[in-house]
Short mmCIF file of C-alpha atoms and ligand atoms in Angstrom, two decimals:
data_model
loop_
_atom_site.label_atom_id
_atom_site.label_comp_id
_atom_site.label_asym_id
_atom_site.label_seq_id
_atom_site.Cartn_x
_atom_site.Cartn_y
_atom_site.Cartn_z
CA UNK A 1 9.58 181.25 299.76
CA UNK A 2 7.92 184.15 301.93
CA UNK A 3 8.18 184.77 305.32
CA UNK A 4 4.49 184.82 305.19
CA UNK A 5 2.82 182.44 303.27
CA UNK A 6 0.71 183.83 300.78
CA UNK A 7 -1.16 180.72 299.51
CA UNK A 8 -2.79 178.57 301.85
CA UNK A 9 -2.95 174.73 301.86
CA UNK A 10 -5.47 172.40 302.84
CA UNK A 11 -6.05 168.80 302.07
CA UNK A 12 -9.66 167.86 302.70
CA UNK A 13 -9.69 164.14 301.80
CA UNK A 14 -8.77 163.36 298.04
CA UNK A 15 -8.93 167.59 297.63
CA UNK A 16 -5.97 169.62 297.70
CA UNK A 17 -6.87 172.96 298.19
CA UNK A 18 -4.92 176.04 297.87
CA UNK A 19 -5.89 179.49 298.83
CA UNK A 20 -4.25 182.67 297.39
CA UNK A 21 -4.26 185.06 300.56
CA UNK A 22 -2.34 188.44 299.68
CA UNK A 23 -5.31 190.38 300.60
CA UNK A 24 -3.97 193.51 300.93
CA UNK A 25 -3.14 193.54 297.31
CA UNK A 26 -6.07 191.90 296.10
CA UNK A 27 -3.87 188.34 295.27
CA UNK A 28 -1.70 190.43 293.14
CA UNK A 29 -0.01 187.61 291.75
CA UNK A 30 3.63 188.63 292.52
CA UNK A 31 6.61 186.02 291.44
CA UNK A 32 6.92 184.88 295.14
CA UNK A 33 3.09 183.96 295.10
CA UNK A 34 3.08 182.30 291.82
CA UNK A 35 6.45 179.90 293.21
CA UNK A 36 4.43 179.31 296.06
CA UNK A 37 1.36 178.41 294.42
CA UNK A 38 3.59 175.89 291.74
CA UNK A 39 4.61 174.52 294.98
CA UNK A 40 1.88 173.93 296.29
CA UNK A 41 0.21 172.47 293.38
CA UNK A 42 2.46 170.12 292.15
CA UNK A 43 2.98 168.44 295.45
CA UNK A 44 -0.76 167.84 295.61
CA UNK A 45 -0.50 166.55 292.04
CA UNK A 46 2.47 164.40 292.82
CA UNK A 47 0.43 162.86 296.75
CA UNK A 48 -0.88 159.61 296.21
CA UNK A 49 -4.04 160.71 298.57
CA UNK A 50 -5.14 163.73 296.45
CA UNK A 51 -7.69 163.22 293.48
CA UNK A 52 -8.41 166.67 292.36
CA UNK A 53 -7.11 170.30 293.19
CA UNK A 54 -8.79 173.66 293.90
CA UNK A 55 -7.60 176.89 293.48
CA UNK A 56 -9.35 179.56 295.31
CA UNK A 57 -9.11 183.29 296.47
CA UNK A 58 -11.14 185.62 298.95
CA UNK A 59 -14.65 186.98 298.94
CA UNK A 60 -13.32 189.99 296.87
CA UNK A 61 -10.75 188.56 294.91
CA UNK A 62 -9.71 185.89 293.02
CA UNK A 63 -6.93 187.71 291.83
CA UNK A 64 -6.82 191.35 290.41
CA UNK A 65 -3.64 190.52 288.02
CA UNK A 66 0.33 189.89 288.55
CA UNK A 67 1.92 192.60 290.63
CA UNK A 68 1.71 195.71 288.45
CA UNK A 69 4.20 197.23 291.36
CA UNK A 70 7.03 194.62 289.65
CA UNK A 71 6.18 195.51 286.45
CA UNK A 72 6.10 198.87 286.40
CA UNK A 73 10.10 200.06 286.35
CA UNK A 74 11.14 197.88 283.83
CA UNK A 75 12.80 199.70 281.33
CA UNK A 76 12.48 197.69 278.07
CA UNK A 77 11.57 194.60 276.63
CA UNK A 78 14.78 192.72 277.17
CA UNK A 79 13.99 193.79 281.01
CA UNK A 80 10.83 192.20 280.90
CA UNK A 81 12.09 189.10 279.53
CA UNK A 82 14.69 188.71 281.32
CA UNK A 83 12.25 189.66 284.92
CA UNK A 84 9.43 187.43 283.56
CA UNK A 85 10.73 184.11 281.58
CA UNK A 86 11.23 181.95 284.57
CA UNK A 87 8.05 183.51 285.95
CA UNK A 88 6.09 182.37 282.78
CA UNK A 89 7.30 178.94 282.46
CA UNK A 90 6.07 178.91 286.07
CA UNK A 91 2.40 179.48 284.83
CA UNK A 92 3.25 177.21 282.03
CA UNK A 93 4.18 174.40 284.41
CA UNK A 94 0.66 175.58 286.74
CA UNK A 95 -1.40 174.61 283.21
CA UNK A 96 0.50 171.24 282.44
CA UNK A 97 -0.50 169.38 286.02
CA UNK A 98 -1.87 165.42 285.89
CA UNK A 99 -4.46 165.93 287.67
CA UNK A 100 -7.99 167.76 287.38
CA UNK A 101 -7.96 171.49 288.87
CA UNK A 102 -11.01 173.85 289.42
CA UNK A 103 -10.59 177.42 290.20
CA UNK A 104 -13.78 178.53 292.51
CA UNK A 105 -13.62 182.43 291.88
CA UNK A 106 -15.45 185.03 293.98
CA UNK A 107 -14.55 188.36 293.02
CA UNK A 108 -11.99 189.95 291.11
CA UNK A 109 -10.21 187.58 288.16
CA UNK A 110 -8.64 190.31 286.09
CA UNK A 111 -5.89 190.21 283.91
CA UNK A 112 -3.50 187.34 285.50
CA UNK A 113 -6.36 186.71 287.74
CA UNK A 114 -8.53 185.69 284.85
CA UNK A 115 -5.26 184.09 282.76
CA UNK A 116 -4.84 181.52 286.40
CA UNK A 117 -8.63 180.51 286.27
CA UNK A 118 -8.17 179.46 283.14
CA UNK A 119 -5.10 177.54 282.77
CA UNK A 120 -7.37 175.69 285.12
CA UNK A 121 -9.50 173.12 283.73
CA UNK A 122 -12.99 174.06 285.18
CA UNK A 123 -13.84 178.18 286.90
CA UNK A 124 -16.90 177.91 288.74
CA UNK A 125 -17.83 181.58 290.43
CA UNK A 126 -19.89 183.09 292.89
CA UNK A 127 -21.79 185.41 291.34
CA UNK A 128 -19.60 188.48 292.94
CA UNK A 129 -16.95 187.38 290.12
CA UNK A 130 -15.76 189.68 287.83
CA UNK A 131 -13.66 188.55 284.50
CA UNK A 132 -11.75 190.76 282.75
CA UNK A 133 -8.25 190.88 280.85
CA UNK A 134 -7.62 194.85 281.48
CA UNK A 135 -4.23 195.02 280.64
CA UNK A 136 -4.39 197.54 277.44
CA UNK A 137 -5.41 200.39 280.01
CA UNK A 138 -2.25 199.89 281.62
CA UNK A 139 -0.37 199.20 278.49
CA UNK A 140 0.47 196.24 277.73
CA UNK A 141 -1.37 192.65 276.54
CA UNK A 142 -2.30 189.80 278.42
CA UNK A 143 1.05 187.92 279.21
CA UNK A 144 -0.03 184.51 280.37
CA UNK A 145 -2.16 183.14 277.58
CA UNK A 146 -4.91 185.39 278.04
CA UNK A 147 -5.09 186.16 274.50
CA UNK A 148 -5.52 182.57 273.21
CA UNK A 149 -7.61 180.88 276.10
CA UNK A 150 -10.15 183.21 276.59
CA UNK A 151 -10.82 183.60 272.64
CA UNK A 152 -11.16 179.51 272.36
CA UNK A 153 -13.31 179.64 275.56
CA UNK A 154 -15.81 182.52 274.26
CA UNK A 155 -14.72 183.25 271.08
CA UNK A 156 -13.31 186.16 268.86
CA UNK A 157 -15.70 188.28 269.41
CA UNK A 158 -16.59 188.99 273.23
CA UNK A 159 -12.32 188.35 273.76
CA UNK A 160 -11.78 191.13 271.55
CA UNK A 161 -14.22 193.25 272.97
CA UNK A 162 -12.75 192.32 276.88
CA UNK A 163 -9.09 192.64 275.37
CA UNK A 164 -9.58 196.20 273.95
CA UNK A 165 -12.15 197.67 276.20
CA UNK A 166 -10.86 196.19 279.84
CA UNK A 167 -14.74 195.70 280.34
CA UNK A 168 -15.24 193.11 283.11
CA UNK A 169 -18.12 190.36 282.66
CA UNK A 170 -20.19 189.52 285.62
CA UNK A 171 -20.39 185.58 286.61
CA UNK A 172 -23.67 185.14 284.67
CA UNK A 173 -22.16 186.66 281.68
CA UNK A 174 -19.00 184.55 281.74
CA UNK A 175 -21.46 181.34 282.62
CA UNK A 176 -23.16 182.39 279.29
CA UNK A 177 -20.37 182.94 277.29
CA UNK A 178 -18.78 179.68 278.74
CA UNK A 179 -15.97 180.65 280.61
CA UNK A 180 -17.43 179.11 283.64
CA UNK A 181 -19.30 176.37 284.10
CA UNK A 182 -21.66 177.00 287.50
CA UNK A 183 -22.32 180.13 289.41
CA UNK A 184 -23.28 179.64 293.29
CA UNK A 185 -24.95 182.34 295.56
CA UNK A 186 -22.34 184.16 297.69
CA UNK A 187 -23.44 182.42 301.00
CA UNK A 188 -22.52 178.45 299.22
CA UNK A 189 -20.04 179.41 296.71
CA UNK A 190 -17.00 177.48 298.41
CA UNK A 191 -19.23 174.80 299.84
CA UNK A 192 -20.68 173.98 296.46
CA UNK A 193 -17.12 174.03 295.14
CA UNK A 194 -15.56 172.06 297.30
CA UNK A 195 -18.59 169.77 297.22
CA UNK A 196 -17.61 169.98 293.30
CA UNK A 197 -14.31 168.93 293.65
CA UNK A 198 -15.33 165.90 295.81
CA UNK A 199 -17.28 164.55 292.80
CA UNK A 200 -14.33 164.79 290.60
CA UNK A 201 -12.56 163.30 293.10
CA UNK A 202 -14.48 160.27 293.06
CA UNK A 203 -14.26 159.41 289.55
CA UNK A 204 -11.44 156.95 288.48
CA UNK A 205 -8.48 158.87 288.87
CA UNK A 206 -6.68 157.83 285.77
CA UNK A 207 -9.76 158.03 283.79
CA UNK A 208 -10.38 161.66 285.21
CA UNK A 209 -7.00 162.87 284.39
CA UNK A 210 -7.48 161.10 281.11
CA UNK A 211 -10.28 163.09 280.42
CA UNK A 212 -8.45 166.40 281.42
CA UNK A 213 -6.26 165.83 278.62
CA UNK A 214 -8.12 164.55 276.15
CA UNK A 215 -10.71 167.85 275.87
CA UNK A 216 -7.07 170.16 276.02
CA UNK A 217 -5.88 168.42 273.30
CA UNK A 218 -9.16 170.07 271.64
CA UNK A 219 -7.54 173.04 272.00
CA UNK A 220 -4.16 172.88 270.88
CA UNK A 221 -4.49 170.28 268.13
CA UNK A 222 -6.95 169.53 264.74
CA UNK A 223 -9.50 167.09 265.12
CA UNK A 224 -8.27 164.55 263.40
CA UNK A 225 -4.89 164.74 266.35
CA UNK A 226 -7.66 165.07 268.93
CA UNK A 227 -9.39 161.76 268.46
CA UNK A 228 -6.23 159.45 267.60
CA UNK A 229 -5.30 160.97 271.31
CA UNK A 230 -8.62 160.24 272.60
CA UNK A 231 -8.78 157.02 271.20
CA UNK A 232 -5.44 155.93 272.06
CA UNK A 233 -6.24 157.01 275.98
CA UNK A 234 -9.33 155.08 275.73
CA UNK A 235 -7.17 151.89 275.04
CA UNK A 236 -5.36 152.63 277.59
CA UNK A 237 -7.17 152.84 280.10
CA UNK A 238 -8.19 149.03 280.05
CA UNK A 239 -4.39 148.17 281.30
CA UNK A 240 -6.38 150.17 284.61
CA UNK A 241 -7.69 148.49 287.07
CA UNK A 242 -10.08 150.79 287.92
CA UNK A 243 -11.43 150.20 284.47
CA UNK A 244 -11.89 146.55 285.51
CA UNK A 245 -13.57 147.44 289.09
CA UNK A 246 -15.92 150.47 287.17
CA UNK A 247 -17.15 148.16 285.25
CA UNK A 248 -17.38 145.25 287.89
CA UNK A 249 -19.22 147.30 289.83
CA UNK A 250 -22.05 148.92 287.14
CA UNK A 251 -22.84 145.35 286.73
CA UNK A 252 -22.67 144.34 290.35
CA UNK A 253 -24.99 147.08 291.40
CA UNK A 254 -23.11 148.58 293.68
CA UNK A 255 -20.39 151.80 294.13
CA UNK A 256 -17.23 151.33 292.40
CA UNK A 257 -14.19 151.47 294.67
CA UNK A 258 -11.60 153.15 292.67
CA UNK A 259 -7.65 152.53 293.80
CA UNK A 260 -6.40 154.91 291.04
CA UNK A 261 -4.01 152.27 289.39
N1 LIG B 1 -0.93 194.63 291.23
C1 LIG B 1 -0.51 195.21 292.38
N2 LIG B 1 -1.34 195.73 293.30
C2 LIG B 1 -2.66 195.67 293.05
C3 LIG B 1 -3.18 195.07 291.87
C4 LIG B 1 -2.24 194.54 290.93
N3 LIG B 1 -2.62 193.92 289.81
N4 LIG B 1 -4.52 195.19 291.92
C5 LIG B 1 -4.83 195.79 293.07
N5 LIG B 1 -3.72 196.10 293.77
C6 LIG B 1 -3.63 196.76 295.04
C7 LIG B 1 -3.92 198.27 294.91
O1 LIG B 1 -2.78 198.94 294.47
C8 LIG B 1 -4.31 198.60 296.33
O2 LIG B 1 -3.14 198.70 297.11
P1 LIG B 1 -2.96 199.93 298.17
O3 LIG B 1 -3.11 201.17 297.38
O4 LIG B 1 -4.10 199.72 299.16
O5 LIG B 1 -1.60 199.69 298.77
C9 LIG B 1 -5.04 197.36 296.79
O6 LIG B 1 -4.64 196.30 295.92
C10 LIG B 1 -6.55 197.49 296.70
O7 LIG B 1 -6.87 197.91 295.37
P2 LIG B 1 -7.78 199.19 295.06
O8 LIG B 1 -7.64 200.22 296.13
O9 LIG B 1 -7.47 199.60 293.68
O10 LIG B 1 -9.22 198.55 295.18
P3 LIG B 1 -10.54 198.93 294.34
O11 LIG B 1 -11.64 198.11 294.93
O12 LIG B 1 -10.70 200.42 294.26
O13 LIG B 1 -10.25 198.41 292.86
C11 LIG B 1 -9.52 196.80 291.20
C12 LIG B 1 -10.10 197.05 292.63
C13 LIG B 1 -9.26 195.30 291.07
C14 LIG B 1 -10.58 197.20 290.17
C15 LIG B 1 -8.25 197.65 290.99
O14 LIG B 1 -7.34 197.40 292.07
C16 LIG B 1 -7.54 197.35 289.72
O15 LIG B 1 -7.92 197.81 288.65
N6 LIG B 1 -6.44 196.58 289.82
C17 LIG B 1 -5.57 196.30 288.68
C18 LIG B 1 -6.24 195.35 287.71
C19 LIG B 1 -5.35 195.09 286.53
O16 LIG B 1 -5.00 196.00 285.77
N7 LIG B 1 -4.95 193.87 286.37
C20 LIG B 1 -4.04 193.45 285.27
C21 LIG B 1 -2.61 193.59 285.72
S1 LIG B 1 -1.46 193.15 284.43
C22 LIG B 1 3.00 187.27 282.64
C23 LIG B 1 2.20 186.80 283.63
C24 LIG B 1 1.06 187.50 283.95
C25 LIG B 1 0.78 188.69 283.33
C26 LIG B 1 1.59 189.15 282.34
C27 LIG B 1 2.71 188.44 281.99
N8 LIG B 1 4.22 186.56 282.30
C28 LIG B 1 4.69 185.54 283.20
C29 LIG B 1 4.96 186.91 281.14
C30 LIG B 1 -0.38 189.44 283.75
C31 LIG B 1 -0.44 190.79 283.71
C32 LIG B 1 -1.47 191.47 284.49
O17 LIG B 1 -2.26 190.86 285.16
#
């Protein structure tokens, strides 16, 4: 862990927040910030009290990328490997939580930057954001599932473009492309996320987190594997109790009161 923390954490009722605050490198996402930010998320997914995550940056940047500074001296690919593997599962582990997680990006979200945000389930941006998977100008590819996230979230085309060019696409691009799904004004951005995440948060929590991985199973597996999981989480969610009180309550007139069991 660093001397200095360089993610934040915040619960604000059911939402755990977490902050990425290295701004003097723009977030660079170094190895010590991405253990820190695993950390921090998967003790918020593993608290009782918290419903739904948020991942967020600064005003200029989400993230600008993993530290090109560690990168940059390593002399081959076994190096890199060898530096990166336990780094990578680390992101892997940051995409496989329970429970819903938005990243609220304002600024930068290059390279890693964009590759975080979207091992997220849901990127909502200010529209200051800035998308963009720039690693061929500094050699290399994306590293951290770049490649295959952004093409199934906007396709061959534009992902090849952003891949091989390093062009960036503003928030109202990426909203129209579908790589986010709201843009705020600058001045409400983190307001209307958090004020986001506390909807989520009041959904059923089982049946949120159901629904989390039910549409990724859309993008790993065919159809067919899709809706047998679908179905069979559907099923399953009438063991819930929250199932019972939803529907208790539609009929009743009145709020639900969800216990998340
Ligand atoms: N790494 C380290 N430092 C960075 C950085 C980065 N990615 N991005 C910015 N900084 C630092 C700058 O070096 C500068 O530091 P000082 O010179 O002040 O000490 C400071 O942040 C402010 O940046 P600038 O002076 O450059 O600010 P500007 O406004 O002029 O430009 C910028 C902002 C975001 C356009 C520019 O900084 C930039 O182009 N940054 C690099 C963007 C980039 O190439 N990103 C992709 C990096 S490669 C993997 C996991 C992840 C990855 C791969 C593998 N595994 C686990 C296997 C991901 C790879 C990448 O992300």
């Amino acid at each position: 862990m660093n001397a200095t923390p360089e993610v934040l954490i915040e619960k604000d009722g059911p939402v755990g927040i977490a902050t990425l605050s290295r701004p003097k490198a723009l977030n660079a996402l170094s190895q010590p910030l991405i253990k820190e930010l695993l950390a921090a998320l998967e003790a918020f997914d593993a608290d009782p009290a918290v419903r739904v995550m948020l991942v967020t940056g600064s005003e200029r940047a989400f993230a600008a990328g993993a530290d090109i500074n560690e990168m940059k001296d390593l002399p081959d690919s076994k190096a890199a490997e060898d530096a990166m593997a336990e780094h990578l599962a680390r992101w892997d582990r940051i995409a496989q939580l329970k429970k819903p997680v938005i990243a609220a990006v304002s600024g930068f979200a290059l390279g890693g930057g964009c590759e975080l945000a979207m091992a997220c389930d849901m990127i909502v941006a200010s529209e200051t954001a800035q998308f963009g998977q720039p690693e061929t100008l500094i050699g290399v590819i994306p590293g951290a599932g770049g490649t295959q996230r952004l093409t199934k979230a906007v396709g061959q085309a534009l992902a090849m473009d952003l891949c091989l060019t390093g062009r960036r696409l503003n928030a109202r691009e990426a909203l129209a492309a579908g790589l986010v799904s709201r843009v705020f004004a600058p001045e409400v951005f983190l307001a209307e996320a958090k004020k986001l995440a506390h909807e989520v948060a009041k959904m059923a929590p089982l049946a949120a987190q159901a629904a989390k991985r039910a549409v990724r199973k859309a993008l790993d597996v065919d159809t067919p594997a899709g809706l047998r999981a679908e179905r069979q989480d559907f099923y399953l969610l009438f063991d819930s109790k929250d199932q019972k009180e939803g529907m208790k309550a539609f009929v009743e007139k009145r709020p639900p009161k969800f216990a998340g069991d």
